[in-house]
Structures are given as C-alpha cells and as structure tokens.
Short mmCIF file of C-alpha atoms in Angstrom, two decimals:
data_model
loop_
_atom_site.label_atom_id
_atom_site.label_comp_id
_atom_site.label_asym_id
_atom_site.label_seq_id
_atom_site.Cartn_x
_atom_site.Cartn_y
_atom_site.Cartn_z
CA GLU B 1 5.04 -13.63 -4.38
CA PRO B 2 4.84 -11.02 -7.16
CA GLU B 3 2.57 -8.08 -6.58
CA VAL B 4 1.34 -4.90 -8.17
CA THR B 5 3.07 -1.82 -6.79
CA GLN B 6 1.98 1.80 -6.95
CA THR B 7 3.65 5.12 -6.33
CA PRO B 8 3.24 7.46 -4.65
CA SER B 9 1.20 6.09 -1.77
CA HIS B 10 -0.17 9.59 -1.13
CA GLN B 11 -0.40 12.64 -3.36
CA VAL B 12 -1.67 16.08 -2.42
CA THR B 13 -2.22 18.55 -5.23
CA GLN B 14 -3.85 21.87 -5.93
CA MET B 15 -7.02 21.99 -8.05
CA GLY B 16 -6.11 22.47 -11.69
CA GLN B 17 -2.72 20.79 -11.42
CA GLU B 18 -1.69 17.73 -13.33
CA VAL B 19 -0.87 14.49 -11.52
CA ILE B 20 0.64 11.25 -12.72
CA LEU B 21 -0.02 8.08 -10.78
CA ARG B 22 2.36 5.24 -11.38
CA CYS B 23 1.89 1.49 -11.31
CA VAL B 24 4.19 -1.44 -11.88
CA PRO B 25 1.98 -4.42 -12.77
CA ILE B 26 3.01 -8.01 -12.18
CA SER B 27 5.69 -8.76 -14.74
CA ASN B 28 4.02 -11.42 -16.88
CA HIS B 29 0.64 -9.71 -16.91
CA LEU B 30 -0.66 -8.18 -20.14
CA TYR B 31 -3.94 -6.54 -19.11
CA PHE B 32 -3.90 -3.44 -16.97
CA TYR B 33 -6.63 -1.51 -15.20
CA TRP B 34 -7.28 1.62 -13.22
CA TYR B 35 -10.03 1.83 -10.68
CA ARG B 36 -10.88 4.52 -8.16
CA GLN B 37 -12.63 4.51 -4.82
CA ILE B 38 -14.01 7.69 -3.40
CA LEU B 39 -13.91 7.58 0.39
CA GLY B 40 -16.72 5.42 1.75
CA GLN B 41 -17.93 4.38 -1.69
CA LYS B 42 -17.56 1.36 -3.95
CA VAL B 43 -14.63 0.67 -6.19
CA GLU B 44 -15.33 2.02 -9.70
CA PHE B 45 -13.78 0.99 -12.97
CA LEU B 46 -11.97 3.66 -14.95
CA VAL B 47 -10.12 2.05 -17.83
CA SER B 48 -8.59 -1.13 -19.13
CA PHE B 49 -5.48 -1.31 -21.30
CA TYR B 50 -4.11 -4.08 -23.46
CA ASN B 51 -1.59 -4.21 -26.27
CA ASN B 52 -0.73 -0.55 -25.87
CA GLU B 53 -4.24 0.75 -26.29
CA ILE B 54 -7.37 1.34 -24.25
CA SER B 55 -9.75 -1.59 -24.55
CA GLU B 56 -12.56 -0.21 -22.41
CA LYS B 57 -13.29 2.90 -20.42
CA SER B 58 -16.07 4.10 -18.20
CA GLU B 59 -17.99 7.35 -18.23
CA ILE B 60 -15.74 8.61 -15.45
CA PHE B 61 -12.69 8.38 -17.74
CA ASP B 62 -13.24 11.62 -19.62
CA ASP B 63 -10.77 13.76 -21.59
CA GLN B 64 -8.89 14.89 -18.54
CA PHE B 65 -7.69 11.31 -17.95
CA SER B 66 -5.10 9.44 -19.97
CA VAL B 67 -3.11 6.25 -19.56
CA GLU B 68 0.23 5.23 -20.88
CA ARG B 69 2.65 2.38 -20.76
CA PRO B 70 5.87 4.33 -21.28
CA ASP B 71 8.17 1.32 -20.98
CA GLY B 72 8.03 -2.41 -20.35
CA SER B 73 7.20 -2.15 -16.67
CA ASN B 74 5.29 1.04 -15.82
CA PHE B 75 1.66 1.86 -16.35
CA THR B 76 0.57 5.43 -15.60
CA LEU B 77 -2.65 7.34 -15.10
CA LYS B 78 -2.50 11.06 -15.78
CA ILE B 79 -5.12 13.51 -14.67
CA ARG B 80 -4.52 16.73 -16.57
CA SER B 81 -6.41 19.29 -14.58
CA THR B 82 -7.45 17.92 -11.24
CA LYS B 83 -10.79 18.78 -9.69
CA LEU B 84 -11.86 18.48 -6.05
CA GLU B 85 -14.02 15.50 -6.90
CA ASP B 86 -10.97 13.59 -8.20
CA SER B 87 -9.96 13.06 -4.60
CA ALA B 88 -10.03 9.31 -4.11
CA MET B 89 -7.96 6.18 -3.80
CA TYR B 90 -6.71 5.07 -7.22
CA PHE B 91 -6.01 1.38 -7.68
CA CYS B 92 -4.09 -0.24 -10.46
CA ALA B 93 -4.76 -3.89 -11.28
CA SER B 94 -3.33 -6.40 -13.72
CA ARG B 95 -3.99 -9.93 -14.96
CA THR B 96 -2.47 -12.48 -17.30
CA SER B 97 -3.78 -13.10 -20.77
CA GLY B 98 -5.19 -16.47 -19.82
CA GLY B 99 -6.56 -15.57 -16.43
CA GLU B 100 -9.47 -13.53 -15.24
CA THR B 101 -8.44 -12.67 -11.73
CA GLN B 102 -7.30 -9.06 -11.45
CA TYR B 103 -4.65 -8.41 -8.83
CA PHE B 104 -4.77 -5.04 -7.20
CA GLY B 105 -2.06 -2.71 -6.03
CA PRO B 106 -2.13 -0.97 -2.65
CA GLY B 107 -3.49 2.24 -4.16
CA THR B 108 -2.55 5.91 -4.31
CA ARG B 109 -4.54 8.26 -2.14
CA LEU B 110 -5.05 11.47 -4.10
CA LEU B 111 -6.22 14.59 -2.32
CA VAL B 112 -7.12 17.61 -4.41
CA LEU B 113 -7.27 20.91 -2.51
CA GLY N 1 -25.73 18.30 -4.47
CA GLU N 2 -22.99 16.85 -2.39
CA SER N 3 -22.57 13.14 -2.61
CA VAL N 4 -22.47 11.13 0.56
CA GLY N 5 -20.73 7.89 1.34
CA LEU N 6 -22.67 4.68 1.18
CA HIS N 7 -23.64 3.14 4.44
CA LEU N 8 -22.03 -0.26 4.45
CA PRO N 9 -23.89 -3.23 5.75
CA THR N 10 -22.14 -4.55 8.82
CA LEU N 11 -21.70 -7.97 10.27
CA SER N 12 -20.25 -8.73 13.68
CA VAL N 13 -19.29 -12.25 14.64
CA GLN N 14 -17.56 -13.92 17.51
CA GLU N 15 -14.14 -15.34 16.89
CA GLY N 16 -14.44 -18.96 15.92
CA ASP N 17 -17.97 -18.66 14.53
CA ASN N 18 -18.83 -18.97 10.85
CA SER N 19 -19.57 -15.84 8.82
CA ILE N 20 -21.86 -15.50 5.85
CA ILE N 21 -21.65 -12.45 3.67
CA ASN N 22 -24.19 -11.91 0.95
CA CYS N 23 -24.14 -10.06 -2.32
CA ALA N 24 -26.76 -9.40 -4.99
CA TYR N 25 -25.28 -8.84 -8.42
CA SER N 26 -26.90 -6.91 -11.18
CA ASN N 27 -26.24 -8.46 -14.58
CA SER N 28 -27.55 -11.87 -15.55
CA ALA N 29 -24.89 -12.00 -18.25
CA SER N 30 -22.04 -11.88 -15.73
CA ASP N 31 -20.00 -15.03 -16.07
CA TYR N 32 -17.27 -14.66 -13.50
CA PHE N 33 -17.30 -13.50 -9.91
CA ILE N 34 -14.70 -12.68 -7.33
CA TRP N 35 -14.85 -11.99 -3.65
CA TYR N 36 -12.30 -9.40 -2.56
CA LYS N 37 -11.25 -8.44 0.93
CA GLN N 38 -10.22 -4.88 1.63
CA GLU N 39 -8.47 -3.87 4.81
CA SER N 40 -8.33 -0.26 5.81
CA GLY N 41 -5.99 1.77 3.57
CA LYS N 42 -5.18 -1.18 1.34
CA GLY N 43 -6.18 -2.42 -2.09
CA PRO N 44 -8.72 -5.21 -2.71
CA GLN N 45 -7.20 -8.61 -2.09
CA PHE N 46 -8.42 -11.65 -3.98
CA ILE N 47 -10.10 -14.29 -1.82
CA ILE N 48 -11.95 -16.70 -4.07
CA ASP N 49 -13.56 -16.78 -7.46
CA ILE N 50 -16.33 -18.72 -9.20
CA ARG N 51 -17.48 -19.05 -12.75
CA SER N 52 -21.12 -18.96 -13.74
CA ASN N 53 -21.17 -22.65 -14.66
CA MET N 54 -20.56 -23.54 -11.03
CA ASP N 55 -22.79 -23.31 -7.94
CA LYS N 56 -20.17 -23.75 -5.25
CA ARG N 57 -16.47 -23.43 -4.84
CA GLN N 58 -14.37 -24.04 -1.76
CA GLY N 59 -11.07 -22.65 -0.69
CA GLN N 60 -9.16 -22.60 2.51
CA ARG N 61 -11.74 -21.72 5.15
CA VAL N 62 -13.88 -19.96 2.54
CA THR N 63 -16.74 -21.15 0.35
CA VAL N 64 -18.52 -19.19 -2.34
CA LEU N 65 -22.06 -20.06 -3.38
CA LEU N 66 -23.66 -18.80 -6.55
CA ASN N 67 -27.39 -18.76 -7.22
CA LYS N 68 -27.89 -17.55 -10.77
CA THR N 69 -31.65 -17.77 -10.57
CA VAL N 70 -31.83 -14.90 -8.09
CA LYS N 71 -28.47 -13.37 -8.95
CA HIS N 72 -27.07 -13.95 -5.50
CA LEU N 73 -23.58 -14.68 -4.30
CA SER N 74 -22.49 -15.54 -0.81
CA LEU N 75 -19.17 -15.93 0.94
CA GLN N 76 -18.89 -18.27 3.88
CA ILE N 77 -15.91 -17.96 6.16
CA ALA N 78 -15.36 -20.85 8.58
CA ALA N 79 -13.95 -20.33 12.04
CA THR N 80 -13.69 -16.59 11.62
CA GLN N 81 -10.53 -15.00 13.01
CA PRO N 82 -9.72 -11.42 14.06
CA GLY N 83 -7.57 -11.09 10.92
CA ASP N 84 -10.69 -11.64 8.85
CA SER N 85 -12.00 -8.20 9.93
CA ALA N 86 -12.27 -6.11 6.77
CA VAL N 87 -14.70 -4.96 4.12
CA TYR N 88 -15.71 -7.69 1.68
CA PHE N 89 -16.74 -6.93 -1.87
CA CYS N 90 -18.22 -9.13 -4.49
CA ALA N 91 -17.28 -8.22 -8.03
CA GLU N 92 -18.93 -9.40 -11.26
CA ASN N 93 -17.30 -9.63 -14.62
CA ILE N 94 -18.57 -10.03 -18.17
CA ALA N 95 -16.24 -11.34 -20.83
CA GLY N 96 -13.04 -10.76 -18.92
CA ASN N 97 -12.75 -7.01 -18.85
CA GLN N 98 -13.89 -4.66 -16.15
CA PHE N 99 -15.23 -5.73 -12.82
CA TYR N 100 -18.29 -4.18 -11.30
CA PHE N 101 -17.98 -4.01 -7.56
CA GLY N 102 -20.71 -4.23 -4.97
CA THR N 103 -20.94 -1.78 -2.12
CA GLY N 104 -19.29 -4.11 0.34
CA THR N 105 -20.00 -5.52 3.76
CA SER N 106 -17.94 -4.62 6.80
CA LEU N 107 -17.05 -7.68 8.87
CA THR N 108 -15.96 -7.22 12.45
CA VAL N 109 -14.67 -10.19 14.40
CA ILE N 110 -15.02 -9.92 18.15
CA PRO N 111 -12.25 -11.71 20.03
#
C-alpha cells in the first residue's frame, strides 16, 4: 500500500540554524500539506501546496518557513532560522485531486537546542 | 508565559467492550470530517470519514455519527482490542483544504 514517507525521522539542531524536512508524498497525489504537533498538543495546520504554489497557510507559517517541490517526488519544508519553539513533530500529508482524505507521513521530530 | 500541554481526555475500556469517543467541532460550515488514530511516535492514521450530508457511516468495527445541530461527532469502536489503544482525533474540513484537529482523546484498552 503506498504511503507518505518523511526524512529524517529525527533532527536535532542549534537555534538559528536552517533545517530542511523532506517528504515524499504518495505518487499520484497532487495536494500536499505540512502540519506540526508540539509535544502534548493538537496537530496544527501550517501550509497547503498545489500546482507548485502555496494555496493556503496559517499564522504559524511566517517568513522563516518556506516550502518547495524541487522535483517530481519530493516536497520540502525549510525553516530558515530555527527557534526553540519550533521544536515539534512535523507531519507531511497528501491527497488526490478528487479525494478529500489526507494521508499522513510518520513525521519528523525536530528538536531545537 | 510558557505554554503547557493540553490535558487529553482519557477513556479506559475492557477488551471486548465497545468504545465511544466524542468530539465537538467548531465551525458550522465544515462539510467533511475524519477520525484519525495516532499511536505514540507515529503520524495520524485515517480511520473513517463522513460528509456533512450524512448522519452515520459504518466501517469495519467503527461507526461515525454526526449531529450537525449540536456540532458533535462521535466514533464508536466495536469489540475494542488492545491494538486500538491510541489517541483519537476528529478533524474538520471546509472546502477541501486544511483540516482543523481536535485535542484528541486517549483510549486505553485493558486486556
């Protein structure tokens, strides 16, 4: 069964450093999402991406965040200058153009020191 | 100030009993809902969905009920098994884009 994959599974970084989180969505999916989940809290929407552009973003997704689909399979989330409060699980999700169900990857646990 | 984690509602059931997990959603314009299951250290896993033009939908061992009048969603799990132990989230969606997740309920199945 196809699934969303994410790398790395864990990332530790120093405050102020840049990180890139990678996702490979399900191959025939056209809509891509990033969510985050701070430990013990609810899953929060960050951004949605379709047709090579951002279609919606939340207040969390400020100028330090960016997304990119560099090739036909990868979807990345870049955090330019990480802050302590960026420590969270980051989930990528994808869906087909005709469907509504979003399928989630296993997440990347980011720890900013 | 420092943020603190949310205290999750918890539900403990005996193996073999039925479980009912409830969720209140916020937006009356939401037209699509999903129940997700999240095991420790993993991403949300789709369980069952329902559109706003339905009141009930059944899957394998799971049933979702939607009451739009009071903006309430429930997930019923029949014959609960130890593998059902997880945090369960409802998520609401408007017009197919982002999902808004609830705070979750932690289900513990006692063997």
